Amino acid sequence: MSEFILTATDANFQDTVKNVTDKPVFVDFWAPWCGYCRRIAPAVEALADELDGRIRVAGVNVDDAPDVAARFGVNTIPTLLLFKDGRLLGRPFVGPRSQADIREYLSIHGKGDGVLRKSILQELKYTEIRIQHQQGVRLTAV
């Protein structure tokens, strides 16, 4: 697990997620036996590394924190949530397929946070340009 991902439990969820007011908190609900969670983990870790300082990332092992999972109605994993000033922003994201899906979720639900939104939108634009270049699309500066 990335050094930038905090572990949230039933005991510390309030302090790790809900009481944070200086930046958004992105929460990944997962379990070690969940193959799909292990498959998407590198994308979550890459975003945690990239967005360090602009967003806090926390992982909740649903086996170790069943009360937190139940409180937010997490019945399927992986499930992603985004909090700002202790409030849940938008809807839970169940079963992200890729890092791009997670970026889109953060962009849409983090639109109240200008720094997060700008960072994600810039990265999405860069990714789109890179894909177009790889596909042989001629790009012109505007």
JSON list of C-alpha atoms in Angstrom, two decimals:
[
{"chain": "A", "resi": 1, "resn": "MET", "atom": "CA", "xyz": [0.00, 0.00, 0.00]},
{"chain": "A", "resi": 2, "resn": "SER", "atom": "CA", "xyz": [1.20, 3.52, -0.79]},
{"chain": "A", "resi": 3, "resn": "GLU", "atom": "CA", "xyz": [2.70, 5.49, 2.04]},
{"chain": "A", "resi": 4, "resn": "PHE", "atom": "CA", "xyz": [0.15, 8.21, 1.21]},
{"chain": "A", "resi": 5, "resn": "ILE", "atom": "CA", "xyz": [-2.87, 6.00, 1.97]},
{"chain": "A", "resi": 6, "resn": "LEU", "atom": "CA", "xyz": [-4.05, 6.14, 5.57]},
{"chain": "A", "resi": 7, "resn": "THR", "atom": "CA", "xyz": [-5.79, 3.22, 7.22]},
{"chain": "A", "resi": 8, "resn": "ALA", "atom": "CA", "xyz": [-9.25, 4.12, 8.52]},
{"chain": "A", "resi": 9, "resn": "THR", "atom": "CA", "xyz": [-10.94, 1.86, 11.06]},
{"chain": "A", "resi": 10, "resn": "ASP", "atom": "CA", "xyz": [-14.09, 1.90, 13.16]},
{"chain": "A", "resi": 11, "resn": "ALA", "atom": "CA", "xyz": [-12.02, 3.47, 15.95]},
{"chain": "A", "resi": 12, "resn": "ASN", "atom": "CA", "xyz": [-10.31, 6.25, 13.98]},
{"chain": "A", "resi": 13, "resn": "PHE", "atom": "CA", "xyz": [-12.71, 6.99, 11.08]},
{"chain": "A", "resi": 14, "resn": "GLN", "atom": "CA", "xyz": [-14.00, 10.17, 12.69]},
{"chain": "A", "resi": 15, "resn": "ASP", "atom": "CA", "xyz": [-10.49, 11.64, 13.05]},
{"chain": "A", "resi": 16, "resn": "THR", "atom": "CA", "xyz": [-9.09, 10.23, 9.80]},
{"chain": "A", "resi": 17, "resn": "VAL", "atom": "CA", "xyz": [-11.99, 11.24, 7.57]},
{"chain": "A", "resi": 18, "resn": "LYS", "atom": "CA", "xyz": [-14.93, 13.10, 9.10]},
{"chain": "A", "resi": 19, "resn": "ASN", "atom": "CA", "xyz": [-13.01, 15.71, 11.12]},
{"chain": "A", "resi": 20, "resn": "VAL", "atom": "CA", "xyz": [-10.64, 16.70, 8.30]},
{"chain": "A", "resi": 21, "resn": "THR", "atom": "CA", "xyz": [-11.36, 20.23, 7.11]},
{"chain": "A", "resi": 22, "resn": "ASP", "atom": "CA", "xyz": [-8.19, 21.27, 5.28]},
{"chain": "A", "resi": 23, "resn": "LYS", "atom": "CA", "xyz": [-8.62, 19.02, 2.21]},
{"chain": "A", "resi": 24, "resn": "PRO", "atom": "CA", "xyz": [-10.97, 16.48, 0.63]},
{"chain": "A", "resi": 25, "resn": "VAL", "atom": "CA", "xyz": [-10.72, 12.86, 1.78]},
{"chain": "A", "resi": 26, "resn": "PHE", "atom": "CA", "xyz": [-11.04, 10.06, -0.77]},
{"chain": "A", "resi": 27, "resn": "VAL", "atom": "CA", "xyz": [-12.02, 6.75, 0.85]},
{"chain": "A", "resi": 28, "resn": "ASP", "atom": "CA", "xyz": [-11.54, 3.30, -0.70]},
{"chain": "A", "resi": 29, "resn": "PHE", "atom": "CA", "xyz": [-13.58, 0.49, 0.90]},
{"chain": "A", "resi": 30, "resn": "TRP", "atom": "CA", "xyz": [-11.89, -2.84, 0.14]},
{"chain": "A", "resi": 31, "resn": "ALA", "atom": "CA", "xyz": [-10.98, -6.29, 1.55]},
{"chain": "A", "resi": 32, "resn": "PRO", "atom": "CA", "xyz": [-7.83, -8.39, 1.15]},
{"chain": "A", "resi": 33, "resn": "TRP", "atom": "CA", "xyz": [-9.82, -11.38, -0.21]},
{"chain": "A", "resi": 34, "resn": "CYS", "atom": "CA", "xyz": [-11.45, -9.24, -2.94]},
{"chain": "A", "resi": 35, "resn": "GLY", "atom": "CA", "xyz": [-9.71, -9.91, -6.25]},
{"chain": "A", "resi": 36, "resn": "TYR", "atom": "CA", "xyz": [-11.28, -6.89, -7.90]},
{"chain": "A", "resi": 37, "resn": "CYS", "atom": "CA", "xyz": [-10.09, -4.67, -5.01]},
{"chain": "A", "resi": 38, "resn": "ARG", "atom": "CA", "xyz": [-6.54, -5.95, -5.52]},
{"chain": "A", "resi": 39, "resn": "ARG", "atom": "CA", "xyz": [-6.82, -5.28, -9.24]},
{"chain": "A", "resi": 40, "resn": "ILE", "atom": "CA", "xyz": [-7.88, -1.64, -8.81]},
{"chain": "A", "resi": 41, "resn": "ALA", "atom": "CA", "xyz": [-5.50, -0.98, -5.87]},
{"chain": "A", "resi": 42, "resn": "PRO", "atom": "CA", "xyz": [-2.57, 0.16, -8.07]},
{"chain": "A", "resi": 43, "resn": "ALA", "atom": "CA", "xyz": [-4.78, 2.87, -9.60]},
{"chain": "A", "resi": 44, "resn": "VAL", "atom": "CA", "xyz": [-5.83, 4.09, -6.14]},
{"chain": "A", "resi": 45, "resn": "GLU", "atom": "CA", "xyz": [-2.21, 4.04, -4.99]},
{"chain": "A", "resi": 46, "resn": "ALA", "atom": "CA", "xyz": [-1.02, 5.96, -8.06]},
{"chain": "A", "resi": 47, "resn": "LEU", "atom": "CA", "xyz": [-3.62, 8.65, -7.46]},
{"chain": "A", "resi": 48, "resn": "ALA", "atom": "CA", "xyz": [-2.68, 8.82, -3.78]},
{"chain": "A", "resi": 49, "resn": "ASP", "atom": "CA", "xyz": [0.96, 9.37, -4.74]},
{"chain": "A", "resi": 50, "resn": "GLU", "atom": "CA", "xyz": [0.07, 11.93, -7.40]},
{"chain": "A", "resi": 51, "resn": "LEU", "atom": "CA", "xyz": [-2.44, 13.92, -5.35]},
{"chain": "A", "resi": 52, "resn": "ASP", "atom": "CA", "xyz": [-0.50, 13.89, -2.08]},
{"chain": "A", "resi": 53, "resn": "GLY", "atom": "CA", "xyz": [-0.91, 17.25, -0.42]},
{"chain": "A", "resi": 54, "resn": "ARG", "atom": "CA", "xyz": [-4.07, 18.13, -2.34]},
{"chain": "A", "resi": 55, "resn": "ILE", "atom": "CA", "xyz": [-6.25, 15.29, -1.14]},
{"chain": "A", "resi": 56, "resn": "ARG", "atom": "CA", "xyz": [-6.09, 12.74, 1.65]},
{"chain": "A", "resi": 57, "resn": "VAL", "atom": "CA", "xyz": [-6.62, 9.09, 0.71]},
{"chain": "A", "resi": 58, "resn": "ALA", "atom": "CA", "xyz": [-7.87, 6.54, 3.23]},
{"chain": "A", "resi": 59, "resn": "GLY", "atom": "CA", "xyz": [-8.44, 2.82, 2.88]},
{"chain": "A", "resi": 60, "resn": "VAL", "atom": "CA", "xyz": [-11.12, 1.01, 4.88]},
{"chain": "A", "resi": 61, "resn": "ASN", "atom": "CA", "xyz": [-10.78, -2.77, 5.11]},
{"chain": "A", "resi": 62, "resn": "VAL", "atom": "CA", "xyz": [-14.44, -3.74, 5.48]},
{"chain": "A", "resi": 63, "resn": "ASP", "atom": "CA", "xyz": [-13.50, -6.85, 7.48]},
{"chain": "A", "resi": 64, "resn": "ASP", "atom": "CA", "xyz": [-11.68, -4.71, 10.05]},
{"chain": "A", "resi": 65, "resn": "ALA", "atom": "CA", "xyz": [-14.21, -1.83, 10.02]},
{"chain": "A", "resi": 66, "resn": "PRO", "atom": "CA", "xyz": [-17.68, -3.34, 9.57]},
{"chain": "A", "resi": 67, "resn": "ASP", "atom": "CA", "xyz": [-19.40, -0.51, 11.45]},
{"chain": "A", "resi": 68, "resn": "VAL", "atom": "CA", "xyz": [-18.03, 2.16, 9.09]},
{"chain": "A", "resi": 69, "resn": "ALA", "atom": "CA", "xyz": [-18.98, 0.08, 6.05]},
{"chain": "A", "resi": 70, "resn": "ALA", "atom": "CA", "xyz": [-22.51, -0.40, 7.41]},
{"chain": "A", "resi": 71, "resn": "ARG", "atom": "CA", "xyz": [-22.86, 3.31, 8.28]},
{"chain": "A", "resi": 72, "resn": "PHE", "atom": "CA", "xyz": [-22.29, 4.25, 4.63]},
{"chain": "A", "resi": 73, "resn": "GLY", "atom": "CA", "xyz": [-24.25, 1.33, 3.18]},
{"chain": "A", "resi": 74, "resn": "VAL", "atom": "CA", "xyz": [-21.23, -0.34, 1.62]},
{"chain": "A", "resi": 75, "resn": "ASN", "atom": "CA", "xyz": [-22.51, -3.72, 0.46]},
{"chain": "A", "resi": 76, "resn": "THR", "atom": "CA", "xyz": [-20.25, -4.16, -2.57]},
{"chain": "A", "resi": 77, "resn": "ILE", "atom": "CA", "xyz": [-16.51, -3.60, -2.82]},
{"chain": "A", "resi": 78, "resn": "PRO", "atom": "CA", "xyz": [-14.58, -1.80, -3.98]},
{"chain": "A", "resi": 79, "resn": "THR", "atom": "CA", "xyz": [-16.66, 1.27, -3.16]},
{"chain": "A", "resi": 80, "resn": "LEU", "atom": "CA", "xyz": [-15.22, 4.78, -3.28]},
{"chain": "A", "resi": 81, "resn": "LEU", "atom": "CA", "xyz": [-16.48, 7.81, -1.35]},
{"chain": "A", "resi": 82, "resn": "LEU", "atom": "CA", "xyz": [-15.34, 11.43, -1.33]},
{"chain": "A", "resi": 83, "resn": "PHE", "atom": "CA", "xyz": [-15.69, 13.67, 1.72]},
{"chain": "A", "resi": 84, "resn": "LYS", "atom": "CA", "xyz": [-15.16, 17.39, 2.15]},
{"chain": "A", "resi": 85, "resn": "ASP", "atom": "CA", "xyz": [-15.42, 19.10, 5.54]},
{"chain": "A", "resi": 86, "resn": "GLY", "atom": "CA", "xyz": [-16.86, 15.89, 7.00]},
{"chain": "A", "resi": 87, "resn": "ARG", "atom": "CA", "xyz": [-19.67, 15.71, 4.44]},
{"chain": "A", "resi": 88, "resn": "LEU", "atom": "CA", "xyz": [-20.10, 13.03, 1.82]},
{"chain": "A", "resi": 89, "resn": "LEU", "atom": "CA", "xyz": [-19.92, 14.54, -1.66]},
{"chain": "A", "resi": 90, "resn": "GLY", "atom": "CA", "xyz": [-22.20, 12.93, -4.22]},
{"chain": "A", "resi": 91, "resn": "ARG", "atom": "CA", "xyz": [-22.90, 9.25, -4.46]},
{"chain": "A", "resi": 92, "resn": "PRO", "atom": "CA", "xyz": [-20.70, 6.27, -3.72]},
{"chain": "A", "resi": 93, "resn": "PHE", "atom": "CA", "xyz": [-18.79, 4.89, -6.69]},
{"chain": "A", "resi": 94, "resn": "VAL", "atom": "CA", "xyz": [-19.11, 1.10, -6.76]},
{"chain": "A", "resi": 95, "resn": "GLY", "atom": "CA", "xyz": [-16.73, -0.98, -8.87]},
{"chain": "A", "resi": 96, "resn": "PRO", "atom": "CA", "xyz": [-14.43, 1.48, -10.63]},
{"chain": "A", "resi": 97, "resn": "ARG", "atom": "CA", "xyz": [-12.94, -0.10, -13.74]},
{"chain": "A", "resi": 98, "resn": "SER", "atom": "CA", "xyz": [-9.83, 2.03, -14.16]},
{"chain": "A", "resi": 99, "resn": "GLN", "atom": "CA", "xyz": [-7.76, 4.95, -12.96]},
{"chain": "A", "resi": 100, "resn": "ALA", "atom": "CA", "xyz": [-9.59, 7.09, -15.53]},
{"chain": "A", "resi": 101, "resn": "ASP", "atom": "CA", "xyz": [-12.93, 6.13, -13.93]},
{"chain": "A", "resi": 102, "resn": "ILE", "atom": "CA", "xyz": [-11.62, 7.17, -10.53]},
{"chain": "A", "resi": 103, "resn": "ARG", "atom": "CA", "xyz": [-10.31, 10.47, -11.92]},
{"chain": "A", "resi": 104, "resn": "GLU", "atom": "CA", "xyz": [-13.71, 11.18, -13.47]},
{"chain": "A", "resi": 105, "resn": "TYR", "atom": "CA", "xyz": [-15.45, 10.40, -10.18]},
{"chain": "A", "resi": 106, "resn": "LEU", "atom": "CA", "xyz": [-13.10, 12.74, -8.29]},
{"chain": "A", "resi": 107, "resn": "SER", "atom": "CA", "xyz": [-13.50, 15.43, -10.92]},
{"chain": "A", "resi": 108, "resn": "ILE", "atom": "CA", "xyz": [-17.30, 15.31, -10.87]},
{"chain": "A", "resi": 109, "resn": "HIS", "atom": "CA", "xyz": [-17.72, 15.03, -7.11]},
{"chain": "A", "resi": 110, "resn": "GLY", "atom": "CA", "xyz": [-14.78, 17.25, -6.23]},
{"chain": "A", "resi": 111, "resn": "LYS", "atom": "CA", "xyz": [-16.01, 20.18, -8.29]},
{"chain": "A", "resi": 112, "resn": "GLY", "atom": "CA", "xyz": [-16.49, 22.19, -5.11]},
{"chain": "A", "resi": 113, "resn": "ASP", "atom": "CA", "xyz": [-12.75, 21.94, -4.52]},
{"chain": "A", "resi": 114, "resn": "GLY", "atom": "CA", "xyz": [-11.01, 24.05, -7.15]},
{"chain": "A", "resi": 115, "resn": "VAL", "atom": "CA", "xyz": [-7.50, 22.69, -6.55]},
{"chain": "A", "resi": 116, "resn": "LEU", "atom": "CA", "xyz": [-8.61, 19.08, -6.84]},
{"chain": "A", "resi": 117, "resn": "ARG", "atom": "CA", "xyz": [-10.79, 19.71, -9.88]},
{"chain": "A", "resi": 118, "resn": "LYS", "atom": "CA", "xyz": [-8.10, 21.72, -11.68]},
{"chain": "A", "resi": 119, "resn": "SER", "atom": "CA", "xyz": [-5.47, 19.06, -11.03]},
{"chain": "A", "resi": 120, "resn": "ILE", "atom": "CA", "xyz": [-7.69, 16.24, -12.24]},
{"chain": "A", "resi": 121, "resn": "LEU", "atom": "CA", "xyz": [-8.94, 18.13, -15.28]},
{"chain": "A", "resi": 122, "resn": "GLN", "atom": "CA", "xyz": [-5.37, 19.00, -16.29]},
{"chain": "A", "resi": 123, "resn": "GLU", "atom": "CA", "xyz": [-4.34, 15.36, -16.01]},
{"chain": "A", "resi": 124, "resn": "LEU", "atom": "CA", "xyz": [-7.40, 14.22, -17.97]},
{"chain": "A", "resi": 125, "resn": "LYS", "atom": "CA", "xyz": [-6.60, 16.70, -20.75]},
{"chain": "A", "resi": 126, "resn": "TYR", "atom": "CA", "xyz": [-2.96, 15.53, -20.80]},
{"chain": "A", "resi": 127, "resn": "THR", "atom": "CA", "xyz": [-4.10, 11.90, -21.00]},
{"chain": "A", "resi": 128, "resn": "GLU", "atom": "CA", "xyz": [-6.51, 12.71, -23.84]},
{"chain": "A", "resi": 129, "resn": "ILE", "atom": "CA", "xyz": [-3.76, 14.49, -25.79]},
{"chain": "A", "resi": 130, "resn": "ARG", "atom": "CA", "xyz": [-1.35, 11.58, -25.21]},
{"chain": "A", "resi": 131, "resn": "ILE", "atom": "CA", "xyz": [-3.93, 9.07, -26.48]},
{"chain": "A", "resi": 132, "resn": "GLN", "atom": "CA", "xyz": [-4.65, 11.16, -29.56]},
{"chain": "A", "resi": 133, "resn": "HIS", "atom": "CA", "xyz": [-0.93, 11.40, -30.26]},
{"chain": "A", "resi": 134, "resn": "GLN", "atom": "CA", "xyz": [-0.54, 7.62, -29.91]},
{"chain": "A", "resi": 135, "resn": "GLN", "atom": "CA", "xyz": [-3.40, 7.15, -32.36]},
{"chain": "A", "resi": 136, "resn": "GLY", "atom": "CA", "xyz": [-1.65, 9.36, -34.90]},
{"chain": "A", "resi": 137, "resn": "VAL", "atom": "CA", "xyz": [-4.02, 12.31, -34.61]},
{"chain": "A", "resi": 138, "resn": "ARG", "atom": "CA", "xyz": [-2.30, 15.53, -35.68]},
{"chain": "A", "resi": 139, "resn": "LEU", "atom": "CA", "xyz": [-2.66, 18.09, -32.89]},
{"chain": "A", "resi": 140, "resn": "THR", "atom": "CA", "xyz": [-2.46, 21.85, -33.29]},
{"chain": "A", "resi": 141, "resn": "ALA", "atom": "CA", "xyz": [-2.01, 24.43, -30.58]},
{"chain": "A", "resi": 142, "resn": "VAL", "atom": "CA", "xyz": [-4.95, 26.72, -29.96]}
]
